[in-house]
Coordinates of C-alpha atoms in Angstrom, one line a residue:
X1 CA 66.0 127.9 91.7
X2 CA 67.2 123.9 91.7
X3 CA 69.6 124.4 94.9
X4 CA 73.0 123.9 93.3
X5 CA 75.6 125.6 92.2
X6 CA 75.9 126.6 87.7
X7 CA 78.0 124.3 86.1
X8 CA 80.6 126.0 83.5
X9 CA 81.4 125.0 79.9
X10 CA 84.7 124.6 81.5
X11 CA 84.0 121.4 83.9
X12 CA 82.3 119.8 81.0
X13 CA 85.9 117.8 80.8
X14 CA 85.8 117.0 84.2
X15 CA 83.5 113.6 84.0
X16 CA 85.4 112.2 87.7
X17 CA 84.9 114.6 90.1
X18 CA 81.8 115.4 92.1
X19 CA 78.5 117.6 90.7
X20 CA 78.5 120.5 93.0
X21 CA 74.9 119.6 94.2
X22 CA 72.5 119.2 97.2
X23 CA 73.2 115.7 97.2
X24 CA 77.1 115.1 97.6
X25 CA 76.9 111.3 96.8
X26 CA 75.5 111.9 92.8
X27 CA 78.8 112.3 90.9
X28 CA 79.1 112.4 87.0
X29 CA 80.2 108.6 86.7
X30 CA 80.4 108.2 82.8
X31 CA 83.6 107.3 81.2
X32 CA 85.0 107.4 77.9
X33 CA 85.0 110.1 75.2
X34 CA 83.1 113.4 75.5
X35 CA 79.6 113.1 74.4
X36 CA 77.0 114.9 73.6
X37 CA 73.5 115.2 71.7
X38 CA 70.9 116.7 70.1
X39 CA 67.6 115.5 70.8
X40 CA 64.5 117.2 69.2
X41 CA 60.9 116.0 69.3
X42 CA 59.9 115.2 66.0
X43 CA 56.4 117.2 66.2
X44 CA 57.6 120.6 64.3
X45 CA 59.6 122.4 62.3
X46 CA 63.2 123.6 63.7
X47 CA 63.6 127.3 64.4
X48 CA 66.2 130.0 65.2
X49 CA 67.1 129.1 68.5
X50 CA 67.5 125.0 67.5
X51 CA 70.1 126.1 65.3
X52 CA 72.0 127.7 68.1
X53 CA 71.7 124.1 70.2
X54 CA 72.8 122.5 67.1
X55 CA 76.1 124.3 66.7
X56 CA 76.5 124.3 70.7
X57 CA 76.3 120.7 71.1
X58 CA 78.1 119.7 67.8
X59 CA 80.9 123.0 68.7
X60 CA 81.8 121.4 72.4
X61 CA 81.9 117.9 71.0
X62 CA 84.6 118.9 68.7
X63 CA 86.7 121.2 71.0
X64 CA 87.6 117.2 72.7
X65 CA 89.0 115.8 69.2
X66 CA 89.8 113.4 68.4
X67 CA 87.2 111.5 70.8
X68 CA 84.4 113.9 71.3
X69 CA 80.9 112.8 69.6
X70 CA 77.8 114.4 69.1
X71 CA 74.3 112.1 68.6
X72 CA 71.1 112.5 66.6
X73 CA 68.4 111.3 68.8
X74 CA 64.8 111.9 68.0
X75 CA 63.2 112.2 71.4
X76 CA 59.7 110.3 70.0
X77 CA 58.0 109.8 72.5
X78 CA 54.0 111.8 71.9
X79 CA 52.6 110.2 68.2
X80 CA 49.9 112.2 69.2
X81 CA 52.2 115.4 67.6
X82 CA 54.9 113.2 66.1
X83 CA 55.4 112.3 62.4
X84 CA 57.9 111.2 59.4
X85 CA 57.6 115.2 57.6
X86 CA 59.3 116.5 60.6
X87 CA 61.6 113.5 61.2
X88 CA 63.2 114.5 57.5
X89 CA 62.9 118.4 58.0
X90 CA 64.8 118.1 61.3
X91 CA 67.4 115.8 60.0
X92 CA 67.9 117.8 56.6
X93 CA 68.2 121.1 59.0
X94 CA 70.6 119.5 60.4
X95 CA 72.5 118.3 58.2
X96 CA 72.6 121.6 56.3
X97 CA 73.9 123.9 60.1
X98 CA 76.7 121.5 59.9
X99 CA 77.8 121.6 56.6
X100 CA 81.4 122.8 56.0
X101 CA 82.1 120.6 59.3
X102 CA 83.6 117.5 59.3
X103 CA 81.6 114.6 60.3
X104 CA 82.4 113.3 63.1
X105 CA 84.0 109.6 62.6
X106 CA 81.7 106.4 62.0
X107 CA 84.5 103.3 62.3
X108 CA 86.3 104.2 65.8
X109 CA 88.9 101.5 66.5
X110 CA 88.1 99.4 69.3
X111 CA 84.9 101.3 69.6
X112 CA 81.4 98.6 69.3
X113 CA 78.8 101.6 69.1
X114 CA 75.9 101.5 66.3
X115 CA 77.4 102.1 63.1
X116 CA 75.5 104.3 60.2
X117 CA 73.4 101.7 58.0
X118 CA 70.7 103.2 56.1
X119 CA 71.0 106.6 53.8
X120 CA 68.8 108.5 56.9
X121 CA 71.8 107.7 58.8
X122 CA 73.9 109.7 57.0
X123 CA 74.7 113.1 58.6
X124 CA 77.9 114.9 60.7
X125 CA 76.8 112.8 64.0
X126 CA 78.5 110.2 65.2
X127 CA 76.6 106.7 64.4
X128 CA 72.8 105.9 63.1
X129 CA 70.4 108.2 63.9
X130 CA 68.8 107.4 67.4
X131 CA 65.6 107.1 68.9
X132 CA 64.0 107.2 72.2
X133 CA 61.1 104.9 71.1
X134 CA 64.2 101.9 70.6
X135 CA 64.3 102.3 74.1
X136 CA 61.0 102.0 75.3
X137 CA 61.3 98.3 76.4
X138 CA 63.8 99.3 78.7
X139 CA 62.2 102.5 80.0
X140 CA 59.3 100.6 80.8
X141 CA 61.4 98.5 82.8
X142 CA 62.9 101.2 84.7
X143 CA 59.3 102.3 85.7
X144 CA 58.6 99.0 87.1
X145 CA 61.7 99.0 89.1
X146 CA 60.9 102.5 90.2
X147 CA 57.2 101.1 91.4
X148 CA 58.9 98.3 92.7
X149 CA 61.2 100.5 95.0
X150 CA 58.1 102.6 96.2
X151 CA 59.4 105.7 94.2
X152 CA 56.1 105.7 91.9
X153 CA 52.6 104.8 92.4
X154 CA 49.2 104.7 89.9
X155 CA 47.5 108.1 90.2
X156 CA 43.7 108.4 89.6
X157 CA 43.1 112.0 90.1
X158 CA 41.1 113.9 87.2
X159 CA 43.4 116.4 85.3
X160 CA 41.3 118.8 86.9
X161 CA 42.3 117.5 90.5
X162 CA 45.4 117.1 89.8
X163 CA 45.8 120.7 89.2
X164 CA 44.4 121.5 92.5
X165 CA 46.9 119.2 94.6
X166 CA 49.6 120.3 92.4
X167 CA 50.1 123.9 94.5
X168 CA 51.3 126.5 93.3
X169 CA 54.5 128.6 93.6
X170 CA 54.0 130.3 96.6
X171 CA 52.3 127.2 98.4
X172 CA 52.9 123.8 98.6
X173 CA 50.9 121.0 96.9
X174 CA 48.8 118.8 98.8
X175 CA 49.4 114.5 98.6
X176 CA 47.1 112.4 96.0
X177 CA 44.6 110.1 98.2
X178 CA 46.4 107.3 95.9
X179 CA 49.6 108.1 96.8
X180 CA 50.1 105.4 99.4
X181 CA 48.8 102.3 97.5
X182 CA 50.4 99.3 97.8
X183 CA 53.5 98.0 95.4
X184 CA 51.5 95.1 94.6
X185 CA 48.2 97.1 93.5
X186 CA 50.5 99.6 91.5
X187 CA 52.4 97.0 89.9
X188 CA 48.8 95.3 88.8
X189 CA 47.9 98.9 87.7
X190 CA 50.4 99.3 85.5
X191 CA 50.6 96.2 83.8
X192 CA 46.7 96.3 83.0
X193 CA 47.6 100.4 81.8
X194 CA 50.2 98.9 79.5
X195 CA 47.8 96.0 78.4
X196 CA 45.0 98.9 77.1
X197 CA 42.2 98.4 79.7
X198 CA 42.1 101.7 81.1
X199 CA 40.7 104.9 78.7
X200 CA 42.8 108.1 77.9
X201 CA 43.3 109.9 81.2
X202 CA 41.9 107.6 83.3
X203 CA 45.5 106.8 85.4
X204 CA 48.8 108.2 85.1
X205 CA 52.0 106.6 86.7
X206 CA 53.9 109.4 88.9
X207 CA 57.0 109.5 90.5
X208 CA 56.7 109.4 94.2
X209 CA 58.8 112.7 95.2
X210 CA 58.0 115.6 97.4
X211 CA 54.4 117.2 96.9
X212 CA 56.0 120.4 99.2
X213 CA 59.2 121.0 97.4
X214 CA 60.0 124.4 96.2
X215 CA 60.4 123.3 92.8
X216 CA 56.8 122.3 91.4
X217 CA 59.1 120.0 89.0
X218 CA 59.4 117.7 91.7
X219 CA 56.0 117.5 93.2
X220 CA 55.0 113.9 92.0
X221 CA 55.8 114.7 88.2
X222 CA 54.1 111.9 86.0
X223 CA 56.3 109.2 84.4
X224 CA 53.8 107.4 82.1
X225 CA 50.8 108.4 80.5
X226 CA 47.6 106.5 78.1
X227 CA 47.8 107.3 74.4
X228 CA 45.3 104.8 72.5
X229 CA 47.6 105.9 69.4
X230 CA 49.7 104.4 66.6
X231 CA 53.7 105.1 66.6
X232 CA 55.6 105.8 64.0
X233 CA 58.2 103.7 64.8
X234 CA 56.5 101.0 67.0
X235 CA 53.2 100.7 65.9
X236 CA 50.7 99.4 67.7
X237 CA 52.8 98.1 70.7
X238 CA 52.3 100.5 73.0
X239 CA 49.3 102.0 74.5
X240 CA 51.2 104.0 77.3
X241 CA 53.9 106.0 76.5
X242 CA 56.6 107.8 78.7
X243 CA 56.8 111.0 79.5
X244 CA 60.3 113.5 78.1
X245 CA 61.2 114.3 81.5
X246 CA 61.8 110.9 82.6
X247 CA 62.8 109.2 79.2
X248 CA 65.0 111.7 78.4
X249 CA 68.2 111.0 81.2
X250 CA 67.4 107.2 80.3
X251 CA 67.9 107.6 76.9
X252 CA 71.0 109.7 77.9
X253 CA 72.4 107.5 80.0
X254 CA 72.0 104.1 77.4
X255 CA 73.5 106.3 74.8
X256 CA 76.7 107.1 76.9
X257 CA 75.9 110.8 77.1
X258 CA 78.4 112.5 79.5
X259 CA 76.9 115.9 78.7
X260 CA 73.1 116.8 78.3
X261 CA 74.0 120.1 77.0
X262 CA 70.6 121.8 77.0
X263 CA 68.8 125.7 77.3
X264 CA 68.4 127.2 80.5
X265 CA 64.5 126.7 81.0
X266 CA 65.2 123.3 81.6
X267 CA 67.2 124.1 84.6
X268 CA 64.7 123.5 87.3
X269 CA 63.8 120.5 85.7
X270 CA 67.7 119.1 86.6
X271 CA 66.6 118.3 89.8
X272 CA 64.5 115.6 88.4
X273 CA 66.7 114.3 85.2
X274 CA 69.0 113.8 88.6
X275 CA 66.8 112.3 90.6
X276 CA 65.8 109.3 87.5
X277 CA 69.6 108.8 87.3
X278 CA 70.0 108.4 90.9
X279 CA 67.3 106.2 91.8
X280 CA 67.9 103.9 88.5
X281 CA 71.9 103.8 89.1
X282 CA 71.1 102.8 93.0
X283 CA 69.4 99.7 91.2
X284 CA 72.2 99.0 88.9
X285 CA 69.9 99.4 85.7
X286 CA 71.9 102.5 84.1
X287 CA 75.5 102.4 84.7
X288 CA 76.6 105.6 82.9
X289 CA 75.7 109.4 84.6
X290 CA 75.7 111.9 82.5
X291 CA 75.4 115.0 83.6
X292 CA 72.8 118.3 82.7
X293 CA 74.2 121.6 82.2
X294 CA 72.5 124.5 80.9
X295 CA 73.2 127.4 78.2
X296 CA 71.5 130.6 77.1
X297 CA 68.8 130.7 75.2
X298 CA 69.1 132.8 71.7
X299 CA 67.6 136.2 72.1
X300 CA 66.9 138.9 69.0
X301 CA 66.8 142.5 69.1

């Protein structure tokens, strides 16, 4: 369904050779030590099939001792669902799937990443726990640039609308009547989204894609959205927030991720963790590439 070709557990050592992929130019361009990461939102309790991603993402790290690391990353980035009871019930999960297995390493020589510094911290990862919401200065950032570029634009359709333009699997989607504003108008947009003037659904930011590809993932998929709502880690700071689609290879690529080892009903949405890597890298604002593979989801009978 996303054009290219399955990646194999087996290539995940491969970080300097080219993706197999539509677009031959995007190659995995991250260096240095196998990487990994799990990277649950904190709005719920972990289940069955976490535990498996878990163990898969901690497993492969280790199978590339003595360098391989796995991250904790909270991917906070809704406080309308998020809050500190399932921060500690995911961490404590974790904490107990992995125990019998050594932690992996906190003081690497020669290494300068984030070092463990509160009791939170503590775990089988490698270094502190992470968040996306430490990143959101810099995702923010990256959504300017992308406006900047003419790869997203302030959207004004109802939800409703929205809906209708979106198509549907069999036929294409049809092209927002705000889709062709100017940088200078978006750019004015945004910054008066991000200053609190407009309501809750009043404008989204979308990425400027392809409203008749195959792949609904990539028809104009929003980037930023209005949440008049308090963050657990930031307060009252933000107004806007980003979306997981687009925040998520960010936060990937800052971390040093070489491999976002992840289920396989996120494998239509590669196209577009590709695409945010691409069109940020082409910019020089992310310098690492990780790379998305998928796995099987758990299944009970």
């Amino acid at each position: 369904s996303t054009g290219r070709e399955p990646v194999g557990l087996l290539d995940v050592g491969n970080t300097d050779t080219p993706t197999e992929s539509d677009d031959e130019t995007l190659i995995t361009g991250s260096t240095g030590p196998i990487t990994t990461r799990f990277p649950p939102e904190p709005n719920g309790y972990l289940h069955l099939g976490h535990a498996k991603a878990v163990s898969f993402n901690f497993a492969v790290a280790r199978m590339f001792a003595p360098d391989g690391r796995c991250h904790m990353r909270l991917d906070d980035t809704n406080p309308s669902k998020e809050g500190q009871e399932y921060v500690d019930s995911i961490l404590e999960d974790v904490r107990w799937i992995q125990s019998g297995c050594s932690p992996f390493p906190d003081n690497v020589d020669g290494d300068d990443s984030p070092k463990k510094s509160t009791s939170a911290d503590i775990g089988p990862w490698f270094g502190p726990v992470r968040t996306t919401s430490e990143c959101f200065d810099f995702i923010y950032d990256c959504a300017v640039s992308l406006i900047k570029s003419g790869d997203a634009y302030m959207e004004s359709l109802t939800a409703e609308e929205m809906r209708e333009y979106r198509g549907t699997l069999t036929e294409p989607g049809k092209e927002s009547p705000y889709r062709n504003r100017s940088v200078e108008e978006n750019l004015e947009m945004f910054e008066k989204m991000r200053a609190g003037e407009y309501k809750e659904g009043e404008h989204i930011l979308r990425a400027k894609i392809d409203m008749s590809s195959p792949n609904i993932n990539m028809r104009d998929p929003a980037l930023y959205r209005i949440k008049h709502e308090s963050h657990q880690n930031t307060g009252d700071k933000w107004c806007i927030y980003p979306m997981y689609d687009f925040s998520h290879p960010i936060s990937d690529a800052l971390e040093g991720i070489t491999h976002s080892l992840c289920t396989l009903e996120f494998e239509d949405h590669r196209p577009l963790y590709d695409w945010t890597i691409e069109k940020l890298s082409d910019v020089g604002l992310i310098k690492s590439r990780p790379r998305q593979i998928e796995f099987s989801r758990l299944n009970l009978k």
